[in-house]
CSV table of C-alpha atoms in Angstrom, one decimal:
chain,number,residue,atom,x,y,z
A,1,MET,CA,194.9,-87.3,71.7
A,2,ARG,CA,194.2,-88.2,75.2
A,3,LYS,CA,196.1,-85.0,76.5
A,4,TYR,CA,193.7,-82.9,74.2
A,5,ILE,CA,190.6,-84.8,75.8
A,6,LEU,CA,191.7,-84.2,79.4
A,7,ILE,CA,192.3,-80.4,78.5
A,8,ILE,CA,188.7,-80.1,76.9
A,9,VAL,CA,187.3,-82.0,80.1
A,10,SER,CA,189.0,-79.9,82.4
A,11,PHE,CA,187.8,-76.5,80.5
A,12,LEU,CA,184.2,-78.0,80.9
A,13,LEU,CA,184.5,-78.5,84.3
A,14,ILE,CA,185.7,-75.2,85.1
A,15,GLN,CA,182.7,-73.6,82.7
A,16,CYS,CA,180.3,-75.8,84.5
A,17,LYS,CA,181.7,-74.5,88.1
A,18,THR,CA,181.8,-70.9,87.1
A,19,ALA,CA,178.2,-71.2,85.7
A,20,GLN,CA,177.2,-72.7,89.1
A,21,ASN,CA,178.8,-69.8,91.0
A,22,LEU,CA,177.1,-67.3,89.0
A,23,GLU,CA,173.8,-68.8,89.5
A,24,THR,CA,174.3,-69.3,93.0
A,25,LYS,CA,175.5,-65.4,93.2
A,26,ASN,CA,172.2,-64.6,91.2
A,27,THR,CA,169.7,-66.4,93.2
A,28,GLN,CA,171.4,-66.0,96.8
A,29,GLN,CA,169.0,-65.0,99.5
A,30,GLU,CA,168.5,-61.0,100.1
A,31,ILE,CA,169.0,-60.0,103.8
A,32,ALA,CA,167.7,-56.9,105.5
A,33,ILE,CA,166.9,-55.4,108.9
A,34,VAL,CA,164.9,-52.8,110.3
A,35,ILE,CA,164.2,-51.1,113.7
A,36,HIS,CA,162.1,-48.9,115.7
A,37,GLY,CA,162.2,-47.1,118.9
A,38,GLY,CA,159.0,-46.1,119.4
A,39,ALA,CA,156.1,-43.4,117.6
A,40,GLY,CA,154.7,-40.4,118.9
A,41,THR,CA,154.5,-36.8,119.0
A,42,ILE,CA,158.0,-36.2,117.9
A,43,LEU,CA,158.6,-32.8,116.7
A,44,LYS,CA,162.0,-31.5,115.6
A,45,LYS,CA,161.3,-27.7,117.0
A,46,ASN,CA,161.3,-30.0,120.4
A,47,MET,CA,164.5,-31.6,120.3
A,48,SER,CA,167.7,-30.1,120.7
A,49,PRO,CA,170.5,-31.2,118.1
A,50,GLU,CA,172.4,-33.1,120.8
A,51,LEU,CA,169.8,-35.0,121.8
A,52,GLU,CA,168.8,-35.8,118.2
A,53,GLU,CA,172.5,-37.1,117.3
A,54,GLU,CA,172.3,-39.3,120.5
A,55,TYR,CA,169.2,-40.9,119.2
A,56,LYS,CA,170.5,-41.3,115.9
A,57,LEU,CA,173.9,-43.0,117.5
A,58,VAL,CA,172.1,-45.8,119.3
A,59,LEU,CA,169.7,-46.7,116.2
A,60,GLU,CA,172.5,-46.7,114.0
A,61,LYS,CA,174.7,-49.0,116.6
A,62,ALA,CA,171.7,-51.3,117.2
A,63,VAL,CA,170.9,-51.8,113.1
A,64,ARG,CA,174.7,-52.5,112.0
A,65,GLU,CA,174.8,-54.8,115.1
A,66,GLY,CA,171.8,-56.7,113.6
A,67,TYR,CA,173.0,-56.3,110.1
A,68,THR,CA,176.5,-57.4,111.0
A,69,ILE,CA,174.9,-60.9,112.3
A,70,LEU,CA,172.9,-61.3,109.1
A,71,LYS,CA,176.0,-60.6,106.9
A,72,ASN,CA,178.1,-63.1,108.5
A,73,GLY,CA,175.8,-65.7,108.0
A,74,GLY,CA,173.7,-65.6,111.5
A,75,THR,CA,170.3,-66.0,112.0
A,76,SER,CA,167.4,-63.4,112.0
A,77,ILE,CA,166.6,-64.6,115.3
A,78,ASP,CA,170.3,-64.0,116.6
A,79,ALA,CA,170.1,-60.5,114.9
A,80,VAL,CA,166.6,-59.4,116.4
A,81,GLU,CA,167.7,-60.5,120.0
A,82,LYS,CA,171.0,-58.6,119.9
A,83,THR,CA,169.7,-55.7,118.1
A,84,ILE,CA,166.7,-55.0,120.6
A,85,ASN,CA,169.3,-55.8,123.5
A,86,ILE,CA,171.4,-52.5,122.4
A,87,LEU,CA,168.0,-51.0,122.5
A,88,GLU,CA,167.1,-52.1,125.8
A,89,ASP,CA,170.2,-51.2,127.4
A,90,SER,CA,169.7,-47.3,126.4
A,91,PRO,CA,168.0,-45.3,129.1
A,92,LEU,CA,166.6,-43.5,125.8
A,93,PHE,CA,163.9,-46.1,125.1
A,94,ASN,CA,160.9,-47.4,127.0
A,95,ALA,CA,162.5,-50.4,127.2
A,96,GLY,CA,164.9,-52.4,129.7
A,97,LYS,CA,166.9,-49.6,131.3
A,98,GLY,CA,164.8,-46.7,130.0
A,99,ALA,CA,161.5,-48.4,131.0
A,100,VAL,CA,159.0,-46.0,132.5
A,101,PHE,CA,156.9,-46.4,135.8
A,102,THR,CA,153.8,-48.1,136.9
A,103,ASN,CA,151.2,-46.2,139.3
A,104,GLU,CA,153.1,-48.4,142.4
A,105,GLY,CA,156.5,-47.1,141.1
A,106,LYS,CA,157.7,-50.3,139.4
A,107,ASN,CA,159.1,-51.0,136.2
A,108,GLU,CA,156.9,-53.7,134.2
A,109,LEU,CA,158.4,-55.1,131.3
A,110,ASP,CA,157.2,-56.8,128.2
A,111,ALA,CA,158.9,-58.4,125.3
A,112,SER,CA,158.0,-61.0,122.6
A,113,ILE,CA,159.7,-62.7,119.6
A,114,MET,CA,158.4,-64.8,116.7
A,115,ASP,CA,160.5,-67.2,114.0
A,116,GLY,CA,158.8,-67.0,110.9
A,117,LYS,CA,159.6,-70.3,109.8
A,118,THR,CA,158.4,-72.6,112.5
A,119,LEU,CA,155.9,-69.8,113.8
A,120,LYS,CA,157.2,-70.5,117.2
A,121,ALA,CA,157.1,-67.7,119.5
A,122,GLY,CA,157.7,-66.5,122.9
A,123,ALA,CA,156.5,-63.7,125.3
A,124,VAL,CA,156.9,-62.4,128.7
A,125,ALA,CA,154.5,-59.9,130.6
A,126,GLY,CA,155.2,-57.6,133.5
A,127,VAL,CA,158.7,-58.8,134.8
A,128,THR,CA,160.5,-56.6,137.2
A,129,THR,CA,163.9,-58.0,137.6
A,130,VAL,CA,165.1,-59.3,133.8
A,131,LYS,CA,167.8,-56.9,132.3
A,132,ASN,CA,166.9,-58.0,128.6
A,133,PRO,CA,163.4,-59.2,128.6
A,134,ILE,CA,163.9,-60.0,125.1
A,135,ASP,CA,166.4,-62.6,126.2
A,136,LEU,CA,163.8,-64.4,128.2
A,137,ALA,CA,161.0,-63.9,125.5
A,138,ARG,CA,163.5,-66.2,123.1
A,139,ALA,CA,163.9,-68.8,126.1
A,140,VAL,CA,160.4,-69.1,126.3
A,141,MET,CA,159.9,-70.0,122.8
A,142,GLU,CA,162.6,-72.3,122.7
A,143,LYS,CA,162.8,-74.0,126.0
A,144,SER,CA,159.4,-74.0,127.0
A,145,GLU,CA,156.1,-76.0,125.7
A,146,HIS,CA,154.4,-72.3,126.0
A,147,VAL,CA,154.2,-68.9,124.5
A,148,MET,CA,153.5,-66.2,127.1
A,149,LEU,CA,154.8,-66.3,131.2
A,150,ALA,CA,153.9,-63.5,133.1
A,151,ARG,CA,155.7,-62.0,136.5
A,152,GLU,CA,156.8,-64.4,139.3
A,153,GLY,CA,156.4,-67.4,136.9
A,154,ALA,CA,158.6,-65.8,134.2
A,155,GLU,CA,160.9,-64.5,136.6
A,156,TYR,CA,161.5,-68.4,138.2
A,157,PHE,CA,161.8,-69.4,134.5
A,158,ALA,CA,164.2,-66.8,133.6
A,159,SER,CA,166.3,-67.8,136.6
A,160,LYS,CA,166.6,-71.4,136.0
A,161,ASN,CA,167.7,-70.7,132.4
A,162,GLY,CA,170.6,-68.7,133.0
A,163,ILE,CA,168.9,-65.1,131.9
A,164,GLU,CA,170.5,-62.3,133.5
A,165,ILE,CA,168.6,-61.0,136.9
A,166,VAL,CA,169.3,-57.6,138.2
A,167,ASP,CA,167.8,-55.6,141.5
A,168,PRO,CA,164.9,-53.3,140.3
A,169,SER,CA,166.6,-50.3,141.0
A,170,TYR,CA,168.8,-51.3,137.9
A,171,PHE,CA,165.7,-49.6,135.8
A,172,TYR,CA,165.5,-45.9,137.6
A,173,VAL,CA,166.0,-43.5,135.4
A,174,GLU,CA,165.3,-40.1,136.6
A,175,LYS,CA,163.4,-38.4,134.1
A,176,ARG,CA,160.9,-41.6,133.7
A,177,TYR,CA,160.2,-41.3,137.6
A,178,ASN,CA,159.5,-37.5,137.2
A,179,SER,CA,157.2,-38.6,134.1
A,180,LEU,CA,155.1,-40.6,136.5
A,181,LEU,CA,155.0,-37.8,139.2
A,182,LYS,CA,153.6,-35.6,136.5
A,183,ALA,CA,151.1,-38.2,135.7
A,184,LYS,CA,149.9,-38.9,139.1
A,185,GLU,CA,149.6,-35.1,139.5
A,186,LYS,CA,147.2,-34.9,136.7
A,187,GLU,CA,145.3,-38.0,138.4
A,188,ALA,CA,144.9,-39.5,135.0
A,189,ILE,CA,147.0,-42.2,133.0
A,190,GLU,CA,147.6,-39.6,130.7
A,191,LEU,CA,144.4,-39.9,128.5
A,192,ASP,CA,144.4,-37.0,125.9
A,193,HIS,CA,145.0,-38.1,122.1
A,194,ASP,CA,148.8,-39.2,121.5
A,195,SER,CA,149.4,-39.4,125.5
A,196,LYS,CA,146.9,-42.1,126.2
A,197,ALA,CA,149.4,-44.9,126.0
A,198,SER,CA,152.7,-43.1,126.2
A,199,PHE,CA,154.9,-41.2,128.6
A,200,TYR,CA,155.9,-37.4,128.8
A,201,ASP,CA,159.2,-37.2,127.6
A,202,PRO,CA,160.7,-33.9,129.3
A,203,ASP,CA,163.4,-33.9,126.4
A,204,ILE,CA,161.3,-33.5,123.8
A,205,LYS,CA,158.6,-31.5,125.8
A,206,ASP,CA,155.7,-33.8,124.4
A,207,ALA,CA,154.8,-37.5,124.6
A,208,LYS,CA,155.8,-40.5,122.6
A,209,PHE,CA,155.5,-44.1,122.5
A,210,GLY,CA,158.9,-45.8,123.7
A,211,THR,CA,158.7,-48.8,122.7
A,212,VAL,CA,161.4,-50.8,120.8
A,213,GLY,CA,161.4,-53.6,118.0
A,214,CYS,CA,163.3,-55.3,115.2
A,215,VAL,CA,162.3,-57.4,111.9
A,216,ALA,CA,165.1,-59.2,110.3
A,217,LEU,CA,165.7,-61.6,107.1
A,218,ASP,CA,168.5,-63.9,107.2
A,219,LYS,CA,170.2,-66.0,104.3
A,220,ASP,CA,168.3,-68.5,104.5
A,221,GLY,CA,164.9,-66.6,104.1
A,222,ASN,CA,163.9,-66.6,107.4
A,223,ILE,CA,162.1,-63.7,109.4
A,224,THR,CA,162.1,-63.0,112.9
A,225,ALA,CA,160.5,-60.2,114.8
A,226,GLY,CA,160.7,-59.1,118.2
A,227,THR,CA,159.2,-56.5,120.7
A,228,SER,CA,160.2,-55.0,123.9
A,229,THR,CA,158.8,-52.2,126.2
A,230,GLY,CA,158.1,-50.8,129.8
A,231,GLY,CA,154.4,-50.3,128.8
A,232,MET,CA,152.7,-46.9,129.8
A,233,THR,CA,153.7,-44.7,132.4
A,234,ASN,CA,151.3,-44.9,135.4
A,235,LYS,CA,149.7,-48.2,134.1
A,236,LYS,CA,147.9,-49.8,136.7
A,237,TRP,CA,146.1,-53.2,137.8
A,238,GLY,CA,148.8,-55.3,136.0
A,239,ARG,CA,148.1,-53.5,132.4
A,240,ILE,CA,149.6,-55.2,129.7
A,241,GLY,CA,149.8,-53.9,126.2
A,242,ASP,CA,150.3,-55.6,122.7
A,243,SER,CA,154.0,-55.8,122.6
A,244,PRO,CA,153.8,-59.4,124.0
A,245,VAL,CA,150.9,-60.5,122.5
A,246,ILE,CA,151.8,-62.6,119.3
A,247,GLY,CA,149.4,-61.0,116.2
A,248,ALA,CA,148.9,-57.8,117.8
A,249,GLY,CA,152.5,-56.0,118.5
A,250,THR,CA,154.4,-58.9,116.8
A,251,TYR,CA,154.1,-61.3,114.3
A,252,ALA,CA,156.3,-63.2,111.6
A,253,ASN,CA,155.7,-65.6,109.0
A,254,ASN,CA,158.1,-66.6,106.1
A,255,LYS,CA,155.4,-66.9,104.0
A,256,THR,CA,154.3,-63.2,103.9
A,257,CYS,CA,156.4,-60.7,106.3
A,258,GLY,CA,157.2,-59.8,110.1
A,259,ILE,CA,155.9,-57.0,112.0
A,260,SER,CA,156.9,-55.2,115.4
A,261,ALA,CA,154.4,-52.4,116.5
A,262,THR,CA,154.6,-49.6,118.7
A,263,GLY,CA,151.9,-47.7,119.9
A,264,TRP,CA,148.5,-47.3,121.6
A,265,GLY,CA,148.7,-51.1,122.8
A,266,GLU,CA,144.8,-51.3,123.4
A,267,PHE,CA,144.1,-50.5,119.8
A,268,PHE,CA,146.9,-52.9,118.5
A,269,ILE,CA,145.6,-55.3,120.5
A,270,ARG,CA,141.8,-55.0,119.4
A,271,ASN,CA,142.7,-54.7,115.7
A,272,VAL,CA,145.1,-57.8,115.8
A,273,VAL,CA,147.3,-55.2,113.8
A,274,ALA,CA,150.5,-57.2,113.0
A,275,TYR,CA,148.6,-60.2,111.8
A,276,ASP,CA,146.1,-58.1,109.8
A,277,ILE,CA,148.9,-57.1,107.6
A,278,SER,CA,150.3,-60.6,107.2
A,279,ALA,CA,146.5,-61.9,106.6
A,280,MET,CA,145.8,-59.2,103.8
A,281,MET,CA,149.1,-60.0,102.3
A,282,GLU,CA,148.3,-63.9,102.2
A,283,TYR,CA,144.2,-63.7,101.6
A,284,LYS,CA,144.1,-60.5,99.4
A,285,ASN,CA,147.5,-61.1,97.3
A,286,ILE,CA,148.6,-57.2,98.1
A,287,SER,CA,152.1,-56.1,99.0
A,288,LEU,CA,153.5,-55.5,102.4
A,289,GLU,CA,153.3,-51.5,101.7
A,290,GLU,CA,149.7,-51.7,100.5
A,291,ALA,CA,148.3,-53.9,103.3
A,292,SER,CA,150.7,-51.7,106.0
A,293,LYS,CA,149.1,-48.7,104.6
A,294,GLU,CA,145.4,-49.9,104.8
A,295,VAL,CA,145.8,-51.4,108.4
A,296,ILE,CA,147.7,-48.1,109.9
A,297,GLN,CA,146.5,-45.1,107.8
A,298,ASN,CA,143.0,-46.6,107.6
A,299,LYS,CA,141.4,-49.3,109.8
A,300,LEU,CA,143.7,-48.4,112.7
A,301,THR,CA,143.2,-44.6,112.6
A,302,LYS,CA,139.3,-44.5,111.7
A,303,LEU,CA,139.1,-46.3,115.0
A,304,GLY,CA,141.4,-43.6,116.9
A,305,GLY,CA,144.2,-45.7,117.6
A,306,THR,CA,147.9,-44.2,117.1
A,307,GLY,CA,151.2,-45.6,116.3
A,308,GLY,CA,153.3,-47.5,113.8
A,309,ILE,CA,155.1,-50.5,112.5
A,310,ILE,CA,158.3,-51.6,111.0
A,311,ALA,CA,158.1,-54.5,108.3
A,312,LEU,CA,159.6,-56.7,105.8
A,313,ASP,CA,158.8,-59.3,103.4
A,314,ALA,CA,160.4,-62.5,102.2
A,315,LYS,CA,162.3,-60.6,99.6
A,316,GLY,CA,163.5,-57.8,101.8
A,317,ASN,CA,161.2,-55.2,101.1
A,318,ILE,CA,160.9,-52.8,104.1
A,319,VAL,CA,157.8,-50.5,105.3
A,320,MET,CA,158.0,-48.3,108.0
A,321,GLU,CA,154.5,-47.2,108.6
A,322,PHE,CA,153.1,-44.8,111.2
A,323,ASN,CA,150.2,-42.4,111.6
A,324,THR,CA,152.2,-40.2,114.3
A,325,ALA,CA,154.2,-36.9,114.1
A,326,GLY,CA,157.4,-39.3,114.3
A,327,MET,CA,158.9,-42.6,114.5
A,328,TYR,CA,162.4,-43.4,115.8
A,329,ARG,CA,163.7,-45.9,113.1
A,330,ALA,CA,166.6,-47.3,111.3
A,331,SER,CA,167.2,-50.0,108.5
A,332,ILE,CA,169.7,-51.5,106.1
A,333,ASP,CA,168.1,-53.0,103.2
A,334,LYS,CA,168.8,-55.7,100.9
A,335,ASP,CA,171.6,-53.1,99.0
A,336,GLU,CA,173.0,-52.5,102.2
A,337,LYS,CA,171.5,-48.6,102.4
A,338,LEU,CA,171.3,-47.5,105.7
A,339,THR,CA,168.4,-45.1,106.6
A,340,ILE,CA,167.9,-43.4,109.8
A,341,ALA,CA,165.2,-41.4,110.6
A,342,ILE,CA,163.2,-39.4,113.2
A,343,TYR,CA,160.4,-37.5,112.2
A,344,ASN,CA,157.2,-37.9,109.8
A,345,LYS,CA,158.7,-35.4,107.2
């Protein structure tokens, strides 16, 4: 009899464990990641097949890097930082290595990152010697009592916290410098429509916004958003756009969503675009898709602002909304589906 009782107890324990495993599997937190490499007048007719493939390869490499971190149990903060590092290291994008030139012939870089769990954030503006500004933004968030540091102070903080410093010549890219010369010839900061806060790219024969960004959701349900940029060609007087401004170019809150923006920075600041999308979700109880469309296609567009956002919510739903002809973008959703796109259609 005792033998049979032990067998029954063992069977029940196995059944209980199996049920627990199934429950854990069914309730396992989804993971997802989405990135952008800038929005603007990006037309297929102006893009060579070779350059298009080059963009897609870098976008895929970056988004897969971040997703691998998430899939291996890493945090959304790590995924966002490492993903943006890849985009910053590519001369294709207006961030890090490919940053545009100011009126003075310098490269002044901005970046920010925000943790949706704690609502902590870090940002840097106008740095000229930091190889990967997103790394410094994270250090500001985690190792200082501040949110935003700028210029010499930010660079001093970087040197004291082991952030890689490079000679300013590292950021020199010939076509970016030629864009500066072209802008100076016009004696303007490219003030016509999509060119207002963008840079002329000779490869695609038009202007685009080159900011890069990433939003990720990890296994613990934490959302992180990050953005990095070189700003606008021929910018003057220490101009700073929306990318390092929390609530404008970057925002994350586990209760709602994570956002990274790209576009005409002044309008994103005035409209507090990233936070507005989150606030609409929280206070109007609408979806991420509805909020994003209302802010980008209605509010921003009516006031003359151009650009777009990438976003994801706590359930792993992804949105890539923009009002320009194109936006470099890629994602891997909660079903592990990879998406890479450039043009509006």
